mmCIF file of C-alpha atoms in Angstrom:
data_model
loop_
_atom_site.group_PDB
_atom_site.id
_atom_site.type_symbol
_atom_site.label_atom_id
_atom_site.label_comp_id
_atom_site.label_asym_id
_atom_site.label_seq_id
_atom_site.Cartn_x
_atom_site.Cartn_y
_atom_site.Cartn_z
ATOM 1 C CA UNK A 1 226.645 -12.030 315.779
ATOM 2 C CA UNK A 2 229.787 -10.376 316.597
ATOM 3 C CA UNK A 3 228.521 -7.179 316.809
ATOM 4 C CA UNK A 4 226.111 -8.233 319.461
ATOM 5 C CA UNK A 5 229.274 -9.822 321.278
ATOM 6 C CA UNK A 6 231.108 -6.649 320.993
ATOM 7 C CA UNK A 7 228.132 -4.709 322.644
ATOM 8 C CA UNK A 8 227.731 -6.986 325.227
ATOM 9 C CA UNK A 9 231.550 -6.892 326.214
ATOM 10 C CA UNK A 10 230.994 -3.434 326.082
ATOM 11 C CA UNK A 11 228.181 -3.215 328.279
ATOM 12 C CA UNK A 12 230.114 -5.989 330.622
ATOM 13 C CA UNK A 13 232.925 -3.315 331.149
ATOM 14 C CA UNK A 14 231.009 -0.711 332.075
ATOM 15 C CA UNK A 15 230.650 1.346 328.763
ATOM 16 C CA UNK A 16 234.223 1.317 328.930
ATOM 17 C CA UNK A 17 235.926 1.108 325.448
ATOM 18 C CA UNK A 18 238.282 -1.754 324.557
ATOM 19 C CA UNK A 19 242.015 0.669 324.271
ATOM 20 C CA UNK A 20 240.642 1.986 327.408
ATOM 21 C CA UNK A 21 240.623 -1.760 329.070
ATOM 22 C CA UNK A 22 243.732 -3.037 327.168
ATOM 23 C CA UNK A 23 246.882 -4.283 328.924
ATOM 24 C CA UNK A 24 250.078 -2.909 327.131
ATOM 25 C CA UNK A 25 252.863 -4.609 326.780
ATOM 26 C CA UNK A 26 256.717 -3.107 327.743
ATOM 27 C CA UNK A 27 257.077 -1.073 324.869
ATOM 28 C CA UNK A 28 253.287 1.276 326.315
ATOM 29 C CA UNK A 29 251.370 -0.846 323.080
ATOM 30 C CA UNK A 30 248.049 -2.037 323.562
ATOM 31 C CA UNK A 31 248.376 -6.274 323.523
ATOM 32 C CA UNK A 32 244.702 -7.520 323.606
ATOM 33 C CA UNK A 33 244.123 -6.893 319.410
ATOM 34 C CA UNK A 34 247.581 -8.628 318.589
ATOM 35 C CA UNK A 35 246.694 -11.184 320.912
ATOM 36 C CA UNK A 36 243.531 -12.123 318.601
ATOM 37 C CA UNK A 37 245.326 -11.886 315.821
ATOM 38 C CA UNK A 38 248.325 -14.314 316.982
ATOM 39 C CA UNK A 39 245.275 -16.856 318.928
ATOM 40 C CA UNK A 40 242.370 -16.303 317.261
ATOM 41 C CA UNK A 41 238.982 -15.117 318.846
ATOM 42 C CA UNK A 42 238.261 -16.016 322.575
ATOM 43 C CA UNK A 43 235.955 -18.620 323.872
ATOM 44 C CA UNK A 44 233.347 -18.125 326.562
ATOM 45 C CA UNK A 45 235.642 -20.526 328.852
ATOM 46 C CA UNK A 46 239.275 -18.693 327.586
ATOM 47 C CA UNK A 47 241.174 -15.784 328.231
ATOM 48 C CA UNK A 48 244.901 -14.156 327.535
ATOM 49 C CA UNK A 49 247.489 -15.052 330.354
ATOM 50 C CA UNK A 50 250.867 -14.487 331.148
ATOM 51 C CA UNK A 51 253.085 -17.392 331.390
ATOM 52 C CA UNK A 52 254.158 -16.783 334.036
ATOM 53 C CA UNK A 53 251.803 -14.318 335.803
ATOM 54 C CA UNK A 54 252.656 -11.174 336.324
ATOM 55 C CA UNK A 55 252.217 -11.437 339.633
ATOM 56 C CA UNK A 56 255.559 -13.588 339.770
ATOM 57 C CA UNK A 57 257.304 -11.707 336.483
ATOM 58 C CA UNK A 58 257.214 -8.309 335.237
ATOM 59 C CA UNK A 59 257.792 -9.346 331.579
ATOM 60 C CA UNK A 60 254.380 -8.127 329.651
ATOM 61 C CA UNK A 61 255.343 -9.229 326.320
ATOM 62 C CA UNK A 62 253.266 -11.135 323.987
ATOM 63 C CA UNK A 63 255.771 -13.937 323.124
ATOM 64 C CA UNK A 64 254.730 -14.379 327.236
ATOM 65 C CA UNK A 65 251.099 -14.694 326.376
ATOM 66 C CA UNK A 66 248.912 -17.677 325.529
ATOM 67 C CA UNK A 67 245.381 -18.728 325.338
ATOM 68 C CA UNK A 68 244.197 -20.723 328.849
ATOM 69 C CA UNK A 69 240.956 -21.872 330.532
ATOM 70 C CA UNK A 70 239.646 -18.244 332.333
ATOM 71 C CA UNK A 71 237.976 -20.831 335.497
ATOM 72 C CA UNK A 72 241.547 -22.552 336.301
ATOM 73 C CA UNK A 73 244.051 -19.709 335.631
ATOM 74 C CA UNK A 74 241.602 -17.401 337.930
ATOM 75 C CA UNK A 75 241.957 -19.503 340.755
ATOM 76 C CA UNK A 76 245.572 -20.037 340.398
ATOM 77 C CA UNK A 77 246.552 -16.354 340.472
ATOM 78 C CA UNK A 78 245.965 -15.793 344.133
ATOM 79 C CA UNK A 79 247.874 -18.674 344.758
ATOM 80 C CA UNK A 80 251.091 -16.653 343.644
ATOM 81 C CA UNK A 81 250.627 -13.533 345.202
ATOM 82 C CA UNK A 82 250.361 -12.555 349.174
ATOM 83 C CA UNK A 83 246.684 -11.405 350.082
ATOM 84 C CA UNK A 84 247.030 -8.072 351.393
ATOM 85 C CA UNK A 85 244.197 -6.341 353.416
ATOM 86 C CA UNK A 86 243.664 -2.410 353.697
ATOM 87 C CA UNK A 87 241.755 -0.798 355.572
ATOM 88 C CA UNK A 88 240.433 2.873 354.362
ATOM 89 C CA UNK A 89 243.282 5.059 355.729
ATOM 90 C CA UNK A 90 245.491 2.133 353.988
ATOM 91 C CA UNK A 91 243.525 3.131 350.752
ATOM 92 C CA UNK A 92 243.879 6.710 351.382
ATOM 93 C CA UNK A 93 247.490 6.283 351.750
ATOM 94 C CA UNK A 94 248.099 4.005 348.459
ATOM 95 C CA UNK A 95 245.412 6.194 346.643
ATOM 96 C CA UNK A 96 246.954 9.718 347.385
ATOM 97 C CA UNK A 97 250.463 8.680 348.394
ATOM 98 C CA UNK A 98 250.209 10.183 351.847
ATOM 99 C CA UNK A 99 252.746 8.538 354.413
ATOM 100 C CA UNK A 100 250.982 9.470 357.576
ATOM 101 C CA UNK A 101 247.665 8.624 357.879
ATOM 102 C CA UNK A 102 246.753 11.298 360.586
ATOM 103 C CA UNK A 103 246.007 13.753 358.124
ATOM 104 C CA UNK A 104 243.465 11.454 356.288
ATOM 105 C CA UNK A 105 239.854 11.243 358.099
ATOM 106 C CA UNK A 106 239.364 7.532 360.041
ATOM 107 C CA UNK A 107 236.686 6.350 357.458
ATOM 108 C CA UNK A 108 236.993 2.459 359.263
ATOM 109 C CA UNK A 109 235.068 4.365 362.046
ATOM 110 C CA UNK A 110 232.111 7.185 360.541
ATOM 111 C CA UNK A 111 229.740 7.891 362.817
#
C-alpha cells in the first residue's frame, strides 16, 4: 500500500522526486523526511506547516513545524500575505532580473 502511495505522490508532482520537492530548513537540509519521523505519516486531510507561516517569519526550522488540517491552513495563508499581480513584463523582470522592462517584448499585448 505504501508503495502505491509513493507512486501516486510521485505522479501528483509531476514525476518530480521527493529531495527535489523538499523544503530545507536554515541550515540548506531537506525537512519533509525528519518531519515524518518527528509526526508520523500524513493524512489525506494533513500537511507540514510553519507556525507561524513563512509568509509572516523567515524561521524554517523544524522545532517551527507541526502537523495541521491542509483545507484550513490553505485558506489562511493568503490571509497573511499581500496579493500581488504581474503582468508578463512584471514576470520577465522578476524571472530574469531586468530593471527596465523596455528591453523585454510586451507579451500582455501579442498580436
Amino acid at each position: 500500500m505504501q508503495k502505491y502511495a509513493d507512486k501516486k505522490l510521485e505522479l501528483f508532482f509531476g514525476f518530480s522526486k521527493l529531495d527535489h520537492t523538499d523544503i530545507y530548513d536554515n541550515n540548506d537540509k531537506p525537512l519533509f523526511k525528519r518531519c515524518i519521523k518527528k509526526f508520523g505519516a500524513l493524512e489525506y486531510d494533513e500537511m507540514f506547516g510553519f507556525v507561524p507561516a513563512l509568509a509572516i517569519s523567515d524561521n524554517a526550522s523544524i522545532k517551527n513545524i507541526d502537523k495541521m488540517n491542509i483545507f484550513v491552513h490553505l485558506n489562511l495563508l493568503p490571509d497573511l500575505i499581500e496579493i500581488q499581480y504581474i503582468d508578463f513584463k512584471k514576470l520577465g523582470q522578476m524571472a530574469f532580473g531586468v530593471e527596465n522592462s523596455s528591453t523585454l517584448p510586451d507579451l500582455d499585448n501579442l498580436k
